[in-house]
CSV table of C-alpha atoms in Angstrom, one decimal:
chain,number,residue,atom,x,y,z
D,1,MET,CA,61.1,52.4,-3.2
D,2,GLY,CA,64.3,54.6,-3.6
D,3,PHE,CA,65.0,57.9,-4.1
D,4,THR,CA,62.4,58.5,-6.7
D,5,GLY,CA,59.1,60.4,-7.4
D,6,GLY,CA,57.1,57.6,-5.8
D,7,TRP,CA,56.8,59.6,-2.6
D,8,GLN,CA,54.0,61.6,-4.3
D,9,GLN,CA,52.0,58.5,-4.8
D,10,ALA,CA,52.7,57.3,-1.3
D,11,LEU,CA,51.6,60.8,0.0
D,12,PHE,CA,48.4,60.6,-1.7
D,13,ASP,CA,47.7,57.1,-0.7
D,14,GLU,CA,48.6,57.8,3.0
D,15,ILE,CA,46.4,61.0,3.1
D,16,GLU,CA,43.5,58.9,1.6
D,17,ASP,CA,43.9,56.1,4.4
D,18,LEU,CA,44.2,58.7,6.9
D,19,PHE,CA,40.9,60.4,5.8
D,20,ALA,CA,39.0,57.1,5.9
D,21,ASP,CA,40.5,56.2,9.3
D,22,THR,CA,39.4,59.7,10.8
D,23,ARG,CA,36.0,59.5,9.1
D,24,HIS,CA,35.6,56.1,10.7
D,25,ASP,CA,36.8,57.5,14.3
D,26,LEU,CA,34.3,60.5,14.0
D,27,SER,CA,31.3,58.2,13.1
D,28,GLU,CA,32.3,55.7,15.8
D,29,ARG,CA,32.5,58.6,18.4
D,30,LEU,CA,29.1,60.1,17.3
D,31,ARG,CA,27.5,56.7,17.5
D,32,VAL,CA,28.6,56.4,20.9
D,33,LEU,CA,27.5,60.0,21.7
D,34,THR,CA,24.1,59.1,20.3
D,35,ARG,CA,23.7,56.2,22.5
D,36,GLU,CA,24.6,58.2,25.6
D,37,VAL,CA,22.5,61.2,25.0
D,38,GLU,CA,19.5,58.9,24.3
D,39,ALA,CA,20.2,57.3,27.6
D,40,VAL,CA,20.4,60.8,29.2
D,41,ILE,CA,17.0,61.5,27.6
D,42,ASP,CA,15.4,58.5,29.0
D,43,GLN,CA,16.6,59.1,32.4
D,44,GLY,CA,14.2,62.4,32.9
D,45,ASP,CA,11.4,64.4,31.3
D,46,PRO,CA,12.7,66.5,28.6
D,47,MET,CA,10.4,69.3,29.5
D,48,GLU,CA,12.6,69.7,32.5
D,49,THR,CA,15.8,68.6,31.3
D,50,TRP,CA,15.9,69.9,27.8
D,51,PRO,CA,18.0,73.0,28.4
D,52,ASP,CA,20.6,71.0,30.2
D,53,ILE,CA,20.7,68.2,27.6
D,54,GLU,CA,21.1,70.9,24.8
D,55,ALA,CA,24.2,72.5,26.5
D,56,TRP,CA,25.6,69.2,27.4
D,57,LEU,CA,25.4,67.8,24.0
D,58,GLU,CA,26.9,70.9,22.5
D,59,ARG,CA,30.0,70.7,25.0
D,60,ARG,CA,30.2,67.1,24.0
D,61,VAL,CA,30.2,67.3,20.2
D,62,VAL,CA,33.0,70.3,20.8
D,63,GLY,CA,35.1,67.8,22.6
D,64,LEU,CA,34.5,65.2,20.3
D,65,ALA,CA,35.5,67.3,17.2
D,66,THR,CA,38.7,68.3,19.3
D,67,ALA,CA,39.5,64.8,19.9
D,68,ASN,CA,39.1,63.9,16.2
D,69,HIS,CA,41.5,66.9,15.1
D,70,ASP,CA,44.0,65.6,17.7
D,71,LEU,CA,44.1,62.1,16.2
D,72,ILE,CA,44.3,63.6,12.7
D,73,THR,CA,47.3,65.7,13.7
D,74,GLU,CA,48.9,62.9,15.5
D,75,ARG,CA,48.6,60.6,12.6
D,76,ALA,CA,49.4,63.2,9.8
D,77,GLU,CA,52.7,64.0,12.0
D,78,LYS,CA,53.7,60.4,12.0
D,79,LEU,CA,52.9,60.2,8.3
D,80,VAL,CA,55.3,63.0,7.5
D,81,ALA,CA,58.0,61.4,9.6
D,82,ASP,CA,57.6,58.1,7.8
D,83,LEU,CA,57.7,59.6,4.5
D,84,SER,CA,60.6,61.8,5.0
D,85,GLU,CA,62.4,59.0,6.3
D,86,GLN,CA,61.5,56.5,3.5
D,87,PHE,CA,62.2,59.0,0.7
D,88,ARG,CA,64.9,60.9,2.5
D,89,LEU,CA,63.3,64.2,2.0
D,90,GLU,CA,63.4,65.3,5.7
D,91,SER,CA,61.3,68.6,6.1
D,92,GLU,CA,62.1,71.3,8.4
D,93,VAL,CA,58.7,72.8,8.1
D,94,PRO,CA,56.4,72.3,10.9
D,95,LEU,CA,53.3,70.6,10.2
D,96,ASP,CA,50.3,72.7,10.4
D,97,LEU,CA,46.9,71.2,9.4
D,98,GLY,CA,45.1,74.5,9.7
D,99,PHE,CA,42.1,73.0,11.4
D,100,ASN,CA,39.3,75.5,12.5
D,101,ALA,CA,38.6,75.8,16.0
D,102,PRO,CA,35.8,73.1,16.7
D,103,LYS,CA,33.6,75.9,18.1
D,104,GLU,CA,34.1,78.0,14.9
D,105,VAL,CA,33.3,74.9,12.6
D,106,LEU,CA,29.9,74.3,14.6
D,107,ARG,CA,29.1,77.9,14.8
D,108,GLY,CA,25.8,78.4,13.4
D,109,LEU,CA,24.7,74.8,13.9
D,110,ALA,CA,21.8,74.7,16.4
D,111,ILE,CA,19.8,71.9,17.8
D,112,ASP,CA,16.3,71.9,16.5
D,113,PRO,CA,14.1,73.1,19.3
D,114,ALA,CA,12.3,69.8,20.2
D,115,ASP,CA,8.8,69.8,21.0
D,116,THR,CA,9.1,69.4,24.8
D,117,SER,CA,6.8,72.0,25.9
D,118,ALA,CA,3.7,71.5,28.1
D,119,GLY,CA,1.4,73.1,25.5
D,120,SER,CA,-2.3,73.8,25.4
D,121,ARG,CA,-2.7,70.4,23.9
D,122,ARG,CA,-1.5,68.6,26.7
D,123,VAL,CA,-3.7,70.3,29.2
D,124,ALA,CA,-6.5,69.5,26.8
D,125,ARG,CA,-5.9,65.9,26.6
D,126,LEU,CA,-5.6,65.6,30.4
D,127,VAL,CA,-8.8,67.3,30.7
D,128,LEU,CA,-10.6,65.1,28.1
D,129,ALA,CA,-9.0,61.9,29.9
D,130,GLY,CA,-10.3,63.2,33.2
D,131,ARG,CA,-13.9,64.0,31.8
D,132,THR,CA,-13.9,60.5,30.2
D,133,ALA,CA,-13.1,58.8,33.5
D,134,VAL,CA,-16.0,60.7,35.1
D,135,ILE,CA,-18.5,60.0,32.3
D,136,ILE,CA,-18.0,56.2,32.1
D,137,PRO,CA,-18.9,55.0,35.7
D,138,TYR,CA,-22.1,57.4,35.6
D,139,VAL,CA,-23.1,56.3,32.3
D,140,VAL,CA,-22.7,52.5,33.2
D,141,PHE,CA,-24.4,52.7,36.6
D,142,GLY,CA,-26.9,55.3,35.5
D,143,VAL,CA,-28.2,53.1,32.8
D,144,MET,CA,-28.4,50.1,35.5
D,145,GLY,CA,-30.0,52.3,38.0
D,146,SER,CA,-32.6,53.9,35.8
D,147,GLY,CA,-35.3,51.7,36.8
D,148,SER,CA,-35.3,52.2,40.5
D,149,LEU,CA,-34.5,55.4,42.7
D,150,LEU,CA,-33.1,53.3,45.5
D,151,LEU,CA,-30.6,51.3,43.1
D,152,LEU,CA,-29.5,54.7,41.7
D,153,ALA,CA,-28.8,56.1,45.3
D,154,THR,CA,-26.7,53.0,45.9
D,155,VAL,CA,-24.7,53.0,42.9
D,156,GLY,CA,-24.1,56.8,42.9
D,157,PRO,CA,-21.3,56.9,45.3
D,158,LEU,CA,-20.0,53.9,43.9
D,159,SER,CA,-19.8,55.5,40.6
D,160,LEU,CA,-17.9,58.1,42.2
D,161,VAL,CA,-15.2,55.8,43.7
D,162,LEU,CA,-15.0,54.1,40.4
D,163,GLY,CA,-14.6,57.4,38.5
D,164,VAL,CA,-11.9,58.5,40.6
D,165,GLY,CA,-10.2,54.9,40.0
D,166,ILE,CA,-10.3,54.9,36.4
D,167,GLY,CA,-9.5,58.7,36.1
D,168,ARG,CA,-6.2,58.1,37.7
D,169,LYS,CA,-5.5,55.2,35.8
D,170,LEU,CA,-6.4,57.4,32.4
D,171,LEU,CA,-4.3,60.3,33.8
D,172,ARG,CA,-1.4,58.2,34.5
D,173,ASP,CA,-1.6,56.7,31.1
D,174,GLU,CA,-2.1,60.0,29.3
D,175,ARG,CA,0.9,61.4,31.3
D,176,GLN,CA,3.1,58.5,30.5
D,177,ARG,CA,2.2,58.8,26.7
D,178,GLN,CA,3.1,62.4,26.7
D,179,LEU,CA,6.2,61.6,28.3
D,180,THR,CA,7.4,59.1,25.7
D,181,TYR,CA,6.3,61.6,22.9
D,182,ARG,CA,8.4,64.1,24.5
D,183,ARG,CA,11.5,61.9,24.8
D,184,GLN,CA,11.2,60.8,21.1
D,185,GLN,CA,11.0,64.3,19.9
D,186,ALA,CA,14.2,65.2,21.9
D,187,LYS,CA,15.9,62.0,20.6
D,188,ILE,CA,15.0,63.0,17.1
D,189,ALA,CA,16.3,66.6,17.6
D,190,CYS,CA,19.4,65.4,19.1
D,191,ARG,CA,20.1,62.7,16.2
D,192,ARG,CA,19.6,65.5,13.6
D,193,TYR,CA,22.2,67.8,15.3
D,194,LEU,CA,24.6,64.8,15.6
D,195,ASP,CA,24.1,64.2,12.0
D,196,GLU,CA,24.8,67.6,10.8
D,197,ALA,CA,27.7,68.0,13.3
D,198,ASN,CA,29.1,64.7,11.5
D,199,PHE,CA,28.8,66.4,8.1
D,200,VAL,CA,30.3,69.6,9.2
D,201,ILE,CA,33.2,68.1,11.2
D,202,GLY,CA,33.9,65.5,8.4
D,203,LYS,CA,33.9,68.3,5.9
D,204,ASP,CA,36.5,70.4,7.8
D,205,CYS,CA,38.7,67.5,8.4
D,206,GLN,CA,38.6,66.8,4.7
D,207,ASP,CA,39.4,70.2,3.7
D,208,SER,CA,42.4,70.4,6.3
D,209,LEU,CA,43.8,67.1,4.8
D,210,ARG,CA,43.6,68.2,1.4
D,211,ARG,CA,45.4,71.4,2.2
D,212,THR,CA,47.9,69.6,4.2
D,213,ARG,CA,48.5,67.3,1.2
D,214,ARG,CA,49.0,70.1,-1.1
D,215,GLU,CA,51.4,71.8,1.3
D,216,LEU,CA,53.4,68.7,1.9
D,217,ARG,CA,53.3,67.9,-1.8
D,218,ASP,CA,54.8,71.4,-2.5
D,219,GLU,CA,57.4,71.0,0.3
D,220,PHE,CA,58.7,67.7,-0.7
D,221,GLU,CA,58.7,68.8,-4.2
D,222,ALA,CA,61.0,71.4,-3.1
D,223,ARG,CA,63.2,69.0,-1.2
D,224,ALA,CA,63.4,66.4,-4.1
D,225,ALA,CA,64.6,69.4,-6.5
D,226,VAL,CA,67.2,70.3,-4.0
D,227,ARG,CA,68.3,66.7,-4.1
D,228,GLY,CA,68.4,66.5,-7.8
D,229,LEU,CA,65.2,65.5,-8.9
D,230,THR,CA,63.5,67.6,-11.4
D,231,THR,CA,59.4,67.6,-11.6
D,232,SER,CA,59.2,70.1,-14.5
D,233,PRO,CA,56.0,69.1,-16.4
D,234,ARG,CA,56.6,66.9,-19.5
D,235,PRO,CA,53.8,65.9,-21.9
D,236,ARG,CA,51.9,63.1,-20.4
D,237,GLN,CA,51.4,61.3,-23.6
D,238,ALA,CA,54.8,61.2,-25.3
D,239,PRO,CA,55.3,59.2,-28.1
D,240,ALA,CA,57.2,56.0,-27.1
D,241,ALA,CA,60.2,56.7,-29.3
D,242,GLU,CA,60.7,60.0,-27.6
D,243,ARG,CA,60.2,58.5,-24.1
D,244,PRO,CA,63.6,58.4,-22.2
D,245,GLU,CA,63.1,54.8,-21.2
D,246,SER,CA,66.8,54.4,-20.5
D,247,ASP,CA,66.4,56.8,-17.6
D,248,PRO,CA,64.5,55.4,-14.8
D,249,LEU,CA,64.8,58.7,-13.0
D,250,GLN,CA,62.7,60.5,-15.7
D,251,GLN,CA,60.3,57.6,-15.9
D,252,ALA,CA,59.8,57.8,-12.1
D,253,VAL,CA,59.0,61.6,-12.5
D,254,LEU,CA,56.6,60.9,-15.2
D,255,ARG,CA,54.6,58.3,-13.0
D,256,ALA,CA,54.7,60.8,-10.3
D,257,GLN,CA,53.0,63.6,-12.5
D,258,GLU,CA,50.5,61.0,-13.7
D,259,ALA,CA,49.6,60.2,-10.0
D,260,GLU,CA,49.5,63.7,-9.1
D,261,ARG,CA,47.2,64.3,-12.1
D,262,ARG,CA,44.9,61.6,-10.7
D,263,ALA,CA,44.9,62.7,-7.4
D,264,ALA,CA,43.8,66.3,-8.6
D,265,GLU,CA,41.2,64.7,-10.5
D,266,ALA,CA,39.8,62.5,-7.5
D,267,GLU,CA,39.8,65.7,-5.6
D,268,ARG,CA,38.0,67.5,-8.0
D,269,ARG,CA,35.4,64.8,-8.1
D,270,ALA,CA,35.1,64.8,-4.5
D,271,ASP,CA,34.5,68.5,-4.3
D,272,GLU,CA,31.9,68.2,-6.9
D,273,ALA,CA,30.1,65.5,-5.0
D,274,GLU,CA,30.1,67.2,-1.8
D,275,ARG,CA,29.1,70.4,-3.5
D,276,ARG,CA,25.9,68.5,-4.9
D,277,GLU,CA,25.2,66.8,-1.6
D,278,LEU,CA,25.2,70.2,0.2
D,279,GLU,CA,22.9,71.5,-2.5
D,280,ARG,CA,20.6,68.6,-2.0
D,281,ARG,CA,20.5,69.3,1.6
D,282,LEU,CA,19.7,72.8,1.1
D,283,ARG,CA,16.8,72.0,-1.1
D,284,GLU,CA,15.2,69.8,1.6
D,285,PRO,CA,12.7,71.4,3.9
D,286,ALA,CA,14.4,73.0,6.9
D,287,SER,CA,12.4,70.9,9.2
D,288,ARG,CA,13.7,67.7,7.6
D,289,ARG,CA,17.2,68.5,7.1
D,290,GLY,CA,17.5,69.9,10.6
D,291,PHE,CA,19.6,72.9,9.2
D,292,ALA,CA,18.2,75.1,11.9
D,293,HIS,CA,20.9,77.8,11.0
D,294,VAL,CA,20.2,78.0,7.3
D,295,ARG,CA,17.1,79.5,6.3
D,296,GLY,CA,16.9,78.1,2.8
D,297,ARG,CA,13.8,77.1,0.8
D,298,GLU,CA,10.9,76.7,3.4
D,299,GLN,CA,8.1,74.4,2.4
D,300,PRO,CA,4.6,74.6,3.1
D,301,SER,CA,3.2,72.5,5.7
D,302,ARG,CA,1.5,69.2,4.8
D,303,THR,CA,-1.6,70.3,6.4
D,304,LEU,CA,-1.9,73.5,4.3
D,305,ASP,CA,-0.8,71.7,1.3
D,306,ARG,CA,-3.7,69.1,1.7
D,307,LEU,CA,-6.4,71.9,2.7
D,308,THR,CA,-5.4,73.7,-0.6
D,309,SER,CA,-6.1,70.6,-2.5
D,310,TRP,CA,-9.6,70.3,-0.7
D,311,ILE,CA,-10.2,73.8,-1.7
D,312,VAL,CA,-9.4,73.1,-5.4
D,313,LEU,CA,-12.2,70.3,-5.2
D,314,GLY,CA,-14.6,73.5,-5.2
D,315,VAL,CA,-13.9,74.4,-8.8
D,316,PRO,CA,-15.4,72.4,-11.8
D,317,ILE,CA,-13.6,69.3,-12.7
D,318,ALA,CA,-12.2,70.7,-15.7
D,319,HIS,CA,-10.4,73.4,-14.0
D,320,ARG,CA,-9.1,71.6,-11.2
D,321,THR,CA,-5.7,70.7,-12.5
D,322,ARG,CA,-5.1,74.4,-13.6
D,323,TYR,CA,-6.2,76.0,-10.3
D,324,GLY,CA,-4.5,73.3,-8.1
D,325,GLU,CA,-1.2,74.0,-9.6
D,326,GLU,CA,-1.9,77.9,-9.3
D,327,PHE,CA,-2.8,77.6,-5.8
D,328,ARG,CA,-0.2,75.2,-4.8
D,329,PHE,CA,2.6,77.6,-6.5
D,330,GLU,CA,1.2,80.4,-4.3
D,331,LEU,CA,1.4,78.6,-1.1
D,332,ASP,CA,4.8,77.3,-2.1
D,333,HIS,CA,5.9,80.8,-3.0
D,334,LEU,CA,4.9,82.3,0.4
D,335,ALA,CA,6.4,79.6,2.3
D,336,SER,CA,9.7,80.0,0.1
D,337,ARG,CA,9.5,83.5,0.9
D,338,GLY,CA,9.4,83.0,4.8
D,339,VAL,CA,6.2,84.5,5.1
D,340,PRO,CA,4.8,83.5,8.5
D,341,ARG,CA,2.8,80.4,9.0
D,342,ARG,CA,-0.3,82.3,10.2
D,343,ARG,CA,-0.2,84.5,7.0
D,344,GLN,CA,0.1,81.2,4.9
D,345,TRP,CA,-3.2,79.9,6.8
D,346,ALA,CA,-4.7,83.6,6.2
D,347,HIS,CA,-4.0,83.1,2.5
D,348,VAL,CA,-5.4,79.6,2.0
D,349,LEU,CA,-8.4,80.3,4.1
D,350,ARG,CA,-9.1,83.4,1.9
D,351,LEU,CA,-8.7,81.3,-1.0
D,352,GLY,CA,-11.2,78.8,0.5
D,353,ALA,CA,-13.9,81.7,1.0
D,354,SER,CA,-13.6,82.6,-2.4
D,355,ILE,CA,-13.7,79.6,-4.1
D,356,TRP,CA,-17.3,79.5,-4.6
D,357,SER,CA,-17.4,82.9,-6.5
D,358,LEU,CA,-14.6,81.3,-8.6
D,359,ARG,CA,-16.7,78.2,-9.2
D,360,ARG,CA,-19.7,80.4,-10.1
D,361,GLU,CA,-17.4,82.4,-12.6
D,362,LEU,CA,-16.1,79.2,-14.2
D,363,ARG,CA,-19.4,77.4,-14.6
D,364,ALA,CA,-21.1,80.8,-16.3
D,365,LEU,CA,-18.1,80.7,-18.8
D,366,PRO,CA,-19.3,79.7,-22.4
D,367,ALA,CA,-17.9,76.3,-23.4
D,368,ALA,CA,-15.3,77.8,-26.0
D,369,ALA,CA,-14.0,80.4,-23.4
D,370,ALA,CA,-14.0,77.5,-20.8
D,371,GLU,CA,-11.9,75.5,-23.1
D,372,ARG,CA,-9.4,78.5,-23.7
D,373,ALA,CA,-9.2,79.4,-20.0
M,1,MET,CA,-15.4,99.8,-29.9
M,2,PRO,CA,-18.2,97.3,-28.3
M,3,PRO,CA,-18.4,97.8,-24.5
M,4,ALA,CA,-16.7,95.4,-22.1
M,5,PRO,CA,-18.4,91.9,-22.1
M,6,PHE,CA,-18.3,91.8,-18.4
M,7,ARG,CA,-19.1,94.2,-15.5
M,8,LEU,CA,-16.3,96.7,-14.7
M,9,THR,CA,-16.2,96.3,-10.9
M,10,LEU,CA,-13.6,98.1,-8.7
M,11,PRO,CA,-11.6,95.0,-8.3
M,12,THR,CA,-11.8,94.3,-12.0
M,13,GLN,CA,-10.6,97.7,-12.8
M,14,LEU,CA,-7.6,97.4,-10.4
M,15,VAL,CA,-6.7,94.0,-11.7
M,16,LEU,CA,-6.8,95.6,-15.4
M,17,ARG,CA,-4.8,98.6,-14.3
M,18,ALA,CA,-2.2,96.2,-12.8
M,19,LEU,CA,-2.0,94.5,-16.2
M,20,LEU,CA,-1.7,97.5,-18.2
M,21,GLN,CA,1.3,98.8,-16.3
M,22,GLU,CA,3.5,96.8,-18.5
M,23,PRO,CA,1.1,95.3,-20.9
M,24,THR,CA,3.6,93.1,-22.7
M,25,ARG,CA,5.2,91.6,-19.7
M,26,GLU,CA,3.8,88.3,-18.3
M,27,MET,CA,2.9,88.4,-14.7
M,28,TYR,CA,1.9,85.5,-12.5
M,29,GLY,CA,-1.0,85.6,-10.1
M,30,LEU,CA,0.7,86.8,-7.1
M,31,GLU,CA,2.4,89.6,-8.8
M,32,ILE,CA,-0.9,90.8,-10.1
M,33,CYS,CA,-2.1,90.6,-6.6
M,34,ASP,CA,0.9,92.7,-5.1
M,35,VAL,CA,0.3,95.3,-7.9
M,36,ALA,CA,-3.5,95.4,-7.7
M,37,GLU,CA,-3.2,95.1,-3.8
M,38,LEU,CA,-6.0,92.4,-4.0
M,39,PRO,CA,-6.1,89.2,-2.4
M,40,SER,CA,-5.6,86.2,-4.4
M,41,GLY,CA,-9.0,84.9,-3.9
M,42,THR,CA,-10.5,88.0,-5.6
M,43,ILE,CA,-8.3,88.2,-8.8
M,44,HIS,CA,-8.7,84.5,-9.9
M,45,PRO,CA,-12.5,84.9,-10.8
M,46,ILE,CA,-11.5,88.3,-12.3
M,47,LEU,CA,-8.6,86.7,-14.5
M,48,ALA,CA,-11.0,83.8,-15.5
M,49,ARG,CA,-13.6,86.2,-16.7
M,50,VAL,CA,-11.1,88.6,-18.6
M,51,GLU,CA,-9.4,85.4,-20.2
M,52,ALA,CA,-12.9,84.0,-21.1
M,53,ALA,CA,-13.6,87.4,-22.9
M,54,GLY,CA,-10.5,86.9,-24.8
M,55,TRP,CA,-8.7,90.0,-23.4
M,56,LEU,CA,-6.0,87.9,-21.6
M,57,THR,CA,-4.0,84.7,-22.5
M,58,SER,CA,-2.3,82.6,-19.9
M,59,ARG,CA,0.4,80.0,-20.0
M,60,LEU,CA,2.2,77.6,-17.9
M,61,GLU,CA,6.0,77.7,-17.2
M,62,ASP,CA,7.8,75.3,-19.6
M,63,GLU,CA,10.3,74.0,-17.3
M,64,ASP,CA,9.9,70.7,-15.4
M,65,PRO,CA,8.8,71.4,-11.7
M,66,ARG,CA,11.3,68.9,-10.5
M,67,THR,CA,14.1,71.3,-12.1
M,68,LEU,CA,12.5,74.4,-10.9
M,69,GLY,CA,12.4,73.0,-7.3
M,70,ARG,CA,8.7,74.4,-7.2
M,71,PRO,CA,5.2,74.2,-8.7
M,72,ARG,CA,5.1,76.0,-12.0
M,73,ARG,CA,3.9,79.4,-12.3
M,74,ARG,CA,0.9,80.5,-14.8
M,75,TYR,CA,1.8,83.6,-16.4
M,76,TYR,CA,-0.8,86.0,-17.6
M,77,VAL,CA,-0.6,88.9,-20.2
M,78,LEU,CA,-3.0,91.1,-22.2
M,79,THR,CA,-3.6,90.3,-25.9
M,80,PRO,CA,-2.8,93.4,-27.9
M,81,ASP,CA,-6.5,93.9,-28.7
M,82,GLY,CA,-7.4,93.3,-24.9
M,83,ALA,CA,-4.9,95.9,-23.8
M,84,GLU,CA,-6.4,98.4,-26.3
M,85,ARG,CA,-9.9,97.5,-25.0
M,86,ALA,CA,-9.0,97.5,-21.5
M,87,ARG,CA,-7.5,101.1,-21.9
M,88,ASN,CA,-10.7,102.3,-23.3
M,89,ALA,CA,-13.0,100.6,-20.9
M,90,LEU,CA,-11.0,101.9,-18.1
M,91,ALA,CA,-11.2,105.4,-19.5
M,92,GLU,CA,-14.9,105.3,-19.6
M,93,ALA,CA,-15.1,103.9,-16.0
M,94,HIS,CA,-15.4,106.2,-13.1
M,95,THR,CA,-13.4,105.4,-10.1
M,96,THR,CA,-13.0,107.4,-7.1
M,97,ALA,CA,-10.2,107.3,-4.8
M,98,ARG,CA,-12.5,106.7,-1.9
M,99,SER,CA,-14.2,103.7,-3.3
M,100,VAL,CA,-10.6,102.1,-4.1
M,101,LYS,CA,-9.5,102.8,-0.5
M,102,ARG,CA,-12.7,101.0,0.8
M,103,LEU,CA,-11.8,98.2,-1.2
M,104,ARG,CA,-8.4,97.6,0.0
M,105,PRO,CA,-8.8,97.3,3.8
M,106,GLY,CA,-5.0,96.9,4.5
M,107,LEU,CA,-3.5,93.6,4.0
M,108,ALA,CA,-1.8,94.4,0.6
M,109,GLY,CA,-1.6,91.6,-1.8
M,110,GLY,CA,-3.5,89.4,0.3
M,111,LEU,CA,-0.4,87.8,1.6
């Protein structure tokens, strides 16, 4: 290509390639990090190691984002040098991609606290396992020895020994099961975090590259104007007769303008798609999307939703749809306003307590009024 | 004017007062709870009773819940005749501040 407006198309293509490459690089790094963090989680018990894993993972993601930025900067510098040389549009303006600091980009992004605690349920399960272990041999040998006092005296200690054995096995299995559960929870929390990090870092890279493209385009345009190329806007759909076909330079400028228009359109579409994606994510329940930092529209828990559906069964069939919708709206309204889960429970339980009076009221309605209601 | 076709208990009076604050404005259940300071479980039987008496009408939101991103609300509003009758009924009812206080133990709106 010579000294023509084709540099604009080249710039657009190169930036697109650069963006695709850096996204791939980012995804690859995150994939490797996911495997690493899962291996780390498997090496210990998240109940003890979770704070360390959390800090380590956050550090690694910052490092990863920095490495990704370095790659983009390096590639972009090369791109500018190549373009300048190819189109003889040497620029004296130093390249500044205007990246935000990775820590800044990742600010507000938090790892969803994984359920790695040793809660009361854990203790309760262990106690249950122990109790089962003690009961089983006593029941078995108790039945066997029920006929004779001597046999009962003999099998009593034997039951004790067996109980201890079975108990140890059950407790060991239960501990292992809980450990596996905690590891799974920790892995899910990490994956969510990495997924969000991918989204946020990717967005920042894309914005920086777009900014860079615009700046480079302006700078190169200025250079091109100095070298004698005019890029003043012309009507895109000029009649063929008026088109200066004899002037290749003018045609090149028109082609460049068209390419620029397409690039702007593509950019606008990409922005729109991104905005929609962000909105979709914000509409999801916080627990599912893993946006621990965004308190968007919370959803009621599935248990409460199910409990509400059961409560509605208390009203006569003809009114179930109506009150089902009404109660579900109320629950959703409370959840979306961030009312604590405890109070949501209180609300639903109160509804449950008063459902019989509503039922009585509805059953007492005369047929015509019931139809109206 | 005929007497109310239902008993004007204290919660019923509070619900009617809430609806009469802006008689032409449609209110949804939780709004009524907030204004009447009664739990949701208490107001639904009352609303059903008042609606059955023809003093009140209700309607569901027209929009699609998927568009709204939440379940639809049911809006309640007093009929013009119902508003008039509710005003008269409340004027005749005797409500002491003490009995209202006894009715509202603390958790406003039942939330």
